Tab-separated table of C-alpha atoms in Angstrom:
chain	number	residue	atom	x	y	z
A	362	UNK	CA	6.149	-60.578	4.064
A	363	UNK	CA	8.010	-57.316	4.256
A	364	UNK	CA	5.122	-55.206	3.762
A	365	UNK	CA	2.421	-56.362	5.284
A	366	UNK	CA	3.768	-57.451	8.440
A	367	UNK	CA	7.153	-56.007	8.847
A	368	UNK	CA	7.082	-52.395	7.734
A	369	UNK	CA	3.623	-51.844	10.012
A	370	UNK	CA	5.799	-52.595	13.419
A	371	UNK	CA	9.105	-49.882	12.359
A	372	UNK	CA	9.168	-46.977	14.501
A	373	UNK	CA	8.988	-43.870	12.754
A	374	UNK	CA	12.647	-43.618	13.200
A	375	UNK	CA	13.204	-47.081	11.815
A	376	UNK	CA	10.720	-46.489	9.291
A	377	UNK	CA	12.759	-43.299	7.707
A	378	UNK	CA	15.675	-45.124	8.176
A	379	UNK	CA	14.236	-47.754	5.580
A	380	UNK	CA	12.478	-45.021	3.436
A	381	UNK	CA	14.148	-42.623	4.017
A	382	UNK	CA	11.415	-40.577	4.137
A	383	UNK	CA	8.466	-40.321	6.758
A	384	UNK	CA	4.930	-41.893	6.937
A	385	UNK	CA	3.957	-37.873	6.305
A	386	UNK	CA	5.095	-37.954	3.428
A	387	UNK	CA	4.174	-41.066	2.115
A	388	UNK	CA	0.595	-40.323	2.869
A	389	UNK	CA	1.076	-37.064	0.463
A	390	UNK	CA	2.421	-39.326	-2.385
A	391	UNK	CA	-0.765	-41.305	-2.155
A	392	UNK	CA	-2.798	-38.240	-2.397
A	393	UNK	CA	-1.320	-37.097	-5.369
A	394	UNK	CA	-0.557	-40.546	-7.244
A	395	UNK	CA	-2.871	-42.975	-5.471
A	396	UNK	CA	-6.041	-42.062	-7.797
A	397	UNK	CA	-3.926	-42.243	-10.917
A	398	UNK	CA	-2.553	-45.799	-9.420
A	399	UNK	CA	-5.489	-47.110	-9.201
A	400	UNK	CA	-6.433	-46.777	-12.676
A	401	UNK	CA	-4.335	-49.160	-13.628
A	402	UNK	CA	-4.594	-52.793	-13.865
A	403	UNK	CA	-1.780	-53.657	-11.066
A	404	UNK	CA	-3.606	-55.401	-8.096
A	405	UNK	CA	-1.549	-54.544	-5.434
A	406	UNK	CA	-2.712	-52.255	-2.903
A	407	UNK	CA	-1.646	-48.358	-3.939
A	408	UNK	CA	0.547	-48.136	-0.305
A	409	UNK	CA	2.157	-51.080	-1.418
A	410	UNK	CA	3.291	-49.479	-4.779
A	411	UNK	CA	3.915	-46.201	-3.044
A	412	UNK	CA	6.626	-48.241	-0.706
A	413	UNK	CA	8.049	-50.465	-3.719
A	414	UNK	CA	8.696	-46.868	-5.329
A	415	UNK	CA	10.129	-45.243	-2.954
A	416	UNK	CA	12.439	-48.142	-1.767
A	417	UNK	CA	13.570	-48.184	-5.569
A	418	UNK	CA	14.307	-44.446	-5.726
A	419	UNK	CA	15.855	-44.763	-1.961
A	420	UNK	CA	18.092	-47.742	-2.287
A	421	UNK	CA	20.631	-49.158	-5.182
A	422	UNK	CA	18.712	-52.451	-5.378
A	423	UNK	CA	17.547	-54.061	-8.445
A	424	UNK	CA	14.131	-54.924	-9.807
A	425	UNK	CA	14.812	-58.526	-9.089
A	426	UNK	CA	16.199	-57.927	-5.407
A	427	UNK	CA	13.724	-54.905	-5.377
A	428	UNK	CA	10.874	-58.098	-6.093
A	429	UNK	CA	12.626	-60.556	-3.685
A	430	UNK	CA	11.736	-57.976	-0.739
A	431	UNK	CA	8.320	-57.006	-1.570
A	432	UNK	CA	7.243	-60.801	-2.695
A	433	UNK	CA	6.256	-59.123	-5.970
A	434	UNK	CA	7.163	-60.701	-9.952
A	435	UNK	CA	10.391	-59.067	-11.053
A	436	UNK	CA	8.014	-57.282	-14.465
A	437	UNK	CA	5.747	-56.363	-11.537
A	438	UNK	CA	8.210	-54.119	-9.844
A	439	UNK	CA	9.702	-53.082	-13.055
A	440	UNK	CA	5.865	-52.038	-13.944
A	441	UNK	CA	5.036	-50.611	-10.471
A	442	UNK	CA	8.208	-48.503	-10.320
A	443	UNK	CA	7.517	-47.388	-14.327
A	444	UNK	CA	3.659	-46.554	-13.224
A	445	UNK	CA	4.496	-44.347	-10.408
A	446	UNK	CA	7.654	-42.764	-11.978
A	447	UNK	CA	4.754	-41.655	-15.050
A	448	UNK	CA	1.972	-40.949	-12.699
A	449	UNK	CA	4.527	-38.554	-10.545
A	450	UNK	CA	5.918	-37.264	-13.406
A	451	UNK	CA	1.953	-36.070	-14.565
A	452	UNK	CA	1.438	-34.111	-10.990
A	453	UNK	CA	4.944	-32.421	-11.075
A	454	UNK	CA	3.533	-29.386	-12.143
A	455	UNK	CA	1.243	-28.911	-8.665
A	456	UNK	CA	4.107	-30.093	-6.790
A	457	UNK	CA	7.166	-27.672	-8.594
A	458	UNK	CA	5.311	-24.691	-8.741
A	459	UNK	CA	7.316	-20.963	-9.630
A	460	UNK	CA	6.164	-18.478	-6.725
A	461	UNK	CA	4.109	-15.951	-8.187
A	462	UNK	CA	2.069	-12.852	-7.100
A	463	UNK	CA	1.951	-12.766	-2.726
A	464	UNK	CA	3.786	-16.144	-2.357
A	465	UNK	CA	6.893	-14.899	-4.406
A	466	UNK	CA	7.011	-11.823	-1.996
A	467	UNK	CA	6.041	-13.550	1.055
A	468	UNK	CA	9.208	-16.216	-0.001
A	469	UNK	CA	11.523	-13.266	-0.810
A	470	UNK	CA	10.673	-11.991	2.467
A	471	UNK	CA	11.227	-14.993	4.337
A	472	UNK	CA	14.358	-15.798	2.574
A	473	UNK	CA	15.870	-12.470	3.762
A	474	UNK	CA	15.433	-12.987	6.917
A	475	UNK	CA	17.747	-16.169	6.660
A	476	UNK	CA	20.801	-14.183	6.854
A	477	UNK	CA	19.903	-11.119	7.478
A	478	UNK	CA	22.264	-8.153	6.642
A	479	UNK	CA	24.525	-10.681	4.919
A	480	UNK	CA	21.462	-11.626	2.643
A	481	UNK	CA	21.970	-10.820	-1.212
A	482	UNK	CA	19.190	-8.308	-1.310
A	483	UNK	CA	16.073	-9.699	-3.658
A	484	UNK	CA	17.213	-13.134	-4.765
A	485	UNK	CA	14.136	-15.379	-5.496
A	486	UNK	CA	14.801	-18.609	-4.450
A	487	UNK	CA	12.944	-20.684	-2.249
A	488	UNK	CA	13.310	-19.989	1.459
A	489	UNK	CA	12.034	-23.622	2.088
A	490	UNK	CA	14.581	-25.554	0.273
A	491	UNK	CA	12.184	-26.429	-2.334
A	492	UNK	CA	12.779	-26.658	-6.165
A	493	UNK	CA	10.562	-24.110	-8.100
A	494	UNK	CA	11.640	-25.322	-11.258
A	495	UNK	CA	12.798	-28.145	-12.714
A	496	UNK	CA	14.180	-28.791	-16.708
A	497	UNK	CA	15.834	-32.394	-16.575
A	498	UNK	CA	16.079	-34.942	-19.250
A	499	UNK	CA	18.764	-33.252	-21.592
A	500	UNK	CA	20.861	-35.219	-23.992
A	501	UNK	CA	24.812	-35.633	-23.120
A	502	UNK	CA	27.177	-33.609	-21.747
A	503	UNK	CA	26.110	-29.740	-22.185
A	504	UNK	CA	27.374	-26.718	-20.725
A	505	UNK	CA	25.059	-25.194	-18.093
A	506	UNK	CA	24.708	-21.942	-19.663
A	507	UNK	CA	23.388	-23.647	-22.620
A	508	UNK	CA	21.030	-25.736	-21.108
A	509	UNK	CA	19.780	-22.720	-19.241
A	510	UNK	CA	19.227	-20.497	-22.563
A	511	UNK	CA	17.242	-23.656	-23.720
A	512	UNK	CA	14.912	-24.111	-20.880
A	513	UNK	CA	11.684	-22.037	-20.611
A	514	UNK	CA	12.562	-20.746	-17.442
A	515	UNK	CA	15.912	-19.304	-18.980
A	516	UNK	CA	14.225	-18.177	-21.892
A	517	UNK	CA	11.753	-16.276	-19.701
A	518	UNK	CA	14.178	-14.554	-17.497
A	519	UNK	CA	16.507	-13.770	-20.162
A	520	UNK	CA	14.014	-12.203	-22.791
A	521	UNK	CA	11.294	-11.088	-20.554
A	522	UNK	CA	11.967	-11.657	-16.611
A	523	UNK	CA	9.435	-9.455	-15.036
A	524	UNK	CA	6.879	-12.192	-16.536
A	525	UNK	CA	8.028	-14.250	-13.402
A	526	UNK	CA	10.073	-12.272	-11.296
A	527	UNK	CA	8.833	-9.528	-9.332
A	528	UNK	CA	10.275	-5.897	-10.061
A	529	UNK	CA	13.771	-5.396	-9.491
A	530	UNK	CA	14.121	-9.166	-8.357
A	531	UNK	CA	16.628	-11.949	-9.624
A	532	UNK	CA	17.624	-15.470	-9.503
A	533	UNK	CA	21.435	-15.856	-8.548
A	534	UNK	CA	24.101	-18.105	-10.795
A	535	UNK	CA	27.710	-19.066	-10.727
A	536	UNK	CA	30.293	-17.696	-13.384
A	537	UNK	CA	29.214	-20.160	-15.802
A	538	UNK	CA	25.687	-18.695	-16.547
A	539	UNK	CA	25.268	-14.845	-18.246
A	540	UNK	CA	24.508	-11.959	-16.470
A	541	UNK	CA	21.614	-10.138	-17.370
A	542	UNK	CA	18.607	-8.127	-15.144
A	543	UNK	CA	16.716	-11.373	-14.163
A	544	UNK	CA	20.200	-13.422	-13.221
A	545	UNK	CA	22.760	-11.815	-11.005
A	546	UNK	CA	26.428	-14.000	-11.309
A	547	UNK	CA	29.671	-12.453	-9.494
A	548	UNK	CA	32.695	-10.278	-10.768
A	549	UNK	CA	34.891	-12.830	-12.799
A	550	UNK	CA	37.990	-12.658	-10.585
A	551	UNK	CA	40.837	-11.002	-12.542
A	552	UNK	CA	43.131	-10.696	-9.756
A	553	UNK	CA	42.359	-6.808	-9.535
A	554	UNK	CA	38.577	-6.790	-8.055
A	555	UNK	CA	37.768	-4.175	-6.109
A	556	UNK	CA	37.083	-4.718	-2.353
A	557	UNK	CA	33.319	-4.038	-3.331
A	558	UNK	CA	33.678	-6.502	-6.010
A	559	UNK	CA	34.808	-8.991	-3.664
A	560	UNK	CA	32.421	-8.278	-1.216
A	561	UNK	CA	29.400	-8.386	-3.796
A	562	UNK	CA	31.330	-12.185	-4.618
A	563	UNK	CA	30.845	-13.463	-1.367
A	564	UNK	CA	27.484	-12.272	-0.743
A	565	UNK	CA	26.061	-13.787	-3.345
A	566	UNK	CA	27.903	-17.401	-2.885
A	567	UNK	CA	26.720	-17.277	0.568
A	568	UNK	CA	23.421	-16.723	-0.060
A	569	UNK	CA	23.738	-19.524	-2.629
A	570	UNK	CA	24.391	-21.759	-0.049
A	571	UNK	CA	20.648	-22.613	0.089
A	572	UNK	CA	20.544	-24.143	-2.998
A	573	UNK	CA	23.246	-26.715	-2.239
A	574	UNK	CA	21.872	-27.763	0.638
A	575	UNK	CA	18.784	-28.526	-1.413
A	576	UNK	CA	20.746	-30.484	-3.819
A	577	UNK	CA	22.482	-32.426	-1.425
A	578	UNK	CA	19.456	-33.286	0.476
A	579	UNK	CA	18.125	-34.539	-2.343
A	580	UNK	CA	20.837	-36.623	-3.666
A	581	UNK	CA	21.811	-37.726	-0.145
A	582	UNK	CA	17.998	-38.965	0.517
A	583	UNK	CA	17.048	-40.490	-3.190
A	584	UNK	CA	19.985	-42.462	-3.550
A	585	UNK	CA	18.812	-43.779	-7.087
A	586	UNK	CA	20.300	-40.393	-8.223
A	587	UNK	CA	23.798	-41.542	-7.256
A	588	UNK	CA	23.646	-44.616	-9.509
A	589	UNK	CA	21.932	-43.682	-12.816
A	590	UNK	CA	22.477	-47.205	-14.456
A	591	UNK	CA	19.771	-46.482	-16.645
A	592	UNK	CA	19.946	-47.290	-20.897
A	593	UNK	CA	16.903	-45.474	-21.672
A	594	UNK	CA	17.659	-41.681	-21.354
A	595	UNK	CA	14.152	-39.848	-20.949
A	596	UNK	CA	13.555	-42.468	-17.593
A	597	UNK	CA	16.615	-40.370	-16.519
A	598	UNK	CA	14.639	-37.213	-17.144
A	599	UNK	CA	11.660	-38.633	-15.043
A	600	UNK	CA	13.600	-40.144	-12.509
A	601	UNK	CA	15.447	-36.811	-11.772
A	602	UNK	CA	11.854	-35.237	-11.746
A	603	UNK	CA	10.274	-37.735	-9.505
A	604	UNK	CA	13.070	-36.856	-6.995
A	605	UNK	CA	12.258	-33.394	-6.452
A	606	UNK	CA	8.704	-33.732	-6.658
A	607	UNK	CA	9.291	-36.397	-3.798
A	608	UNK	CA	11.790	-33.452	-2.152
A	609	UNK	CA	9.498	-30.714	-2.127
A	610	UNK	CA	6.771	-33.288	-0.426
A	611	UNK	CA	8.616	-33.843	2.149
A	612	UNK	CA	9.706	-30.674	2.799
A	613	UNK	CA	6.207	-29.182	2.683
A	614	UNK	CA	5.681	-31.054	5.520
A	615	UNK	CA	9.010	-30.608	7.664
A	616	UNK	CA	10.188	-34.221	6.702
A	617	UNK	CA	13.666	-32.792	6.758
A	618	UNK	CA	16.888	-35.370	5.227
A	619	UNK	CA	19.868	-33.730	7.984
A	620	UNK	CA	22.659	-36.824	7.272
A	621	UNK	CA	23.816	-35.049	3.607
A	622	UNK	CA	26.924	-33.396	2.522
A	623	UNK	CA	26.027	-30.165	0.722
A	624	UNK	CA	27.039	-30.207	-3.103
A	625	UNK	CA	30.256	-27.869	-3.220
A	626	UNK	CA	29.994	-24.860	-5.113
A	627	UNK	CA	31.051	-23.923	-8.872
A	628	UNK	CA	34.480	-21.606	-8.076
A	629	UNK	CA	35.184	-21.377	-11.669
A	630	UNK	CA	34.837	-18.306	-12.826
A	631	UNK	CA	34.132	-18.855	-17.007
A	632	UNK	CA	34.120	-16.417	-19.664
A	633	UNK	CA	31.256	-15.369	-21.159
A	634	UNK	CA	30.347	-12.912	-23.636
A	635	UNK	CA	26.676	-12.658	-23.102
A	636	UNK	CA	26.847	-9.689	-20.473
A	637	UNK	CA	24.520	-6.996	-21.045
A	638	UNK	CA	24.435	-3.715	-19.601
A	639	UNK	CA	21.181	-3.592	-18.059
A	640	UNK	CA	22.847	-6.463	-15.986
A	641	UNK	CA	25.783	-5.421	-15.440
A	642	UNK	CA	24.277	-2.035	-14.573
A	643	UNK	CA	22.437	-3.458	-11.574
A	644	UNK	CA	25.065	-5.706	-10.669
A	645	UNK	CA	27.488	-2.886	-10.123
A	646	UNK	CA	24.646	-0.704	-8.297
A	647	UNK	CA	23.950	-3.954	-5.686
A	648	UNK	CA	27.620	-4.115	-5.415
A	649	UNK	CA	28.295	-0.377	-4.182
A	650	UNK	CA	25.068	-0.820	-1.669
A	651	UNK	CA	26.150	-3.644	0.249
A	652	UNK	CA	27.678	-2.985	3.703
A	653	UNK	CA	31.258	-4.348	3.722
A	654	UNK	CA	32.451	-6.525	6.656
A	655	UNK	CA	35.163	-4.699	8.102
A	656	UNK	CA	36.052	-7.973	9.682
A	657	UNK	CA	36.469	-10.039	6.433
């Protein structure tokens, strides 16, 4: 039997090789889902659920293969991996969490550090690779701009950022997304931008450069997310939410994914009308304070 007597003897190494995440992390899972778990009326030990979940969200196997491995009923996988997915899904909210107060300074801080004078100066993002917010779930395809307008998160930041961000801060976008006080997006690229302009460009798409190596951790690790063959759109939603719970675990506890191509970044540059001058203000003052490169 695969779980009880094979997965006890893997190495760690051969274990995240499997799993693709470490016993660490697993043991965090449990914490947060196990009690929830056991409520329902699945008897199958909680680790074993935990391992059927995360080989599901891991690997492109099926319930019935998915069943065949863990010497489980093909509607009893379907139900574990459904169970979990929900339970997860309930706990997101202590697991995604927006910095706030000393943590969002002590993360700006830390973040700066990262690249020192080539850092885009107050950018809140995570400095740990961890997704602070997540909005998943919506219908078709939609442009990202609009998606962001309709999320809370956008909402906040573009009506009333300092409700989340601390003074003078911002979160950093590609072209696609309007600029505005909260959200800093480069110079659209006319052919005539100023050597500041320029400059201010590739600041801030370096310092983006965090945020795709989160992404392609995460898709590289949770291979489920390469192979959505689901009918049922809001298990999309969850699934997608489940993942980054499941990063940020395992990078709360330096169970780092290295084997990932980073997700390339958005060079489009698209027009958008929504520009106001408060951002575009700040934008232009960031822009003339950076220290050029003389050697780019």
């Amino acid at each position: 039997m695969f779980a009880e007597l094979m997965v006890p003897k893997f190495l760690d190494k051969e274990f995240k090789s499997h799993f693709r995440l470490d016993r660490r992390s697993i043991e965090v899972l449990v914490s947060y889902i196990g009690p929830i778990l056991s409520l329902e009326s699945i008897k199958i030990n909680i680790e074993k659920q935990v391992l059927i979940f995360i080989w599901y969200m891991a690997n492109c196997e099926t319930y019935r293969q998915i069943a065949n491995r863990f010497d489980v009923a093909e509607s009893t996988s379907h139900a574990i991996v459904n169970n979990c997915l929900i339970a997860l899904n309930s706990v997101a909210a202590k697991i995604i969490v927006w910095p706030s107060g000393q943590a969002a300074t002590d993360n700006l801080n830390k973040f700066n550090l990262l690249r020192g004078d080539n850092s885009f100066p107050n950018g809140i993002v995570d400095a740990n690779l961890k997704f602070i917010d997540v909005f998943a779930g919506w219908p078709g395809r939609t442009h990202d701009a609009q998606i962001y307008r309709c999320s809370s998160i956008g909402q906040m930041i573009i009506n009333n950022p300092w409700t989340i961000l601390p003074p003078t801060c911002h979160i950093l976008g590609d072209g696609a997304y309007p600029l505005t006080e909260g959200l800093m997006v480069p110079y659209k690229d006319n052919g005539h931008l100023t050597r500041h302009e320029k400059n201010f460009n590739r600041t801030l798409s370096s310092t983006r450069i965090l945020i795709e190596q989160a992404f392609g951790k995460l898709i590289c690790r949770f291979r489920k997310l390469k192979h959505m063959d689901i009918y049922k759109k809001d298990v999309c939603g969850k699934i997608i939410t489940a993942a980054c719970c499941l990063h940020n675990i395992c990078m709360s506890v330096g169970d780092d994914y290295i084997d990932y191509d980073p997700i390339p970044s958005e060079e489009t540059i698209e027009e958008n009308e929504e520009e106001i001058m408060g951002g575009m203000t700040k934008r232009d003052f960031i822009c003339n304070s950076l220290q050029i490169n003389e050697y780019l």
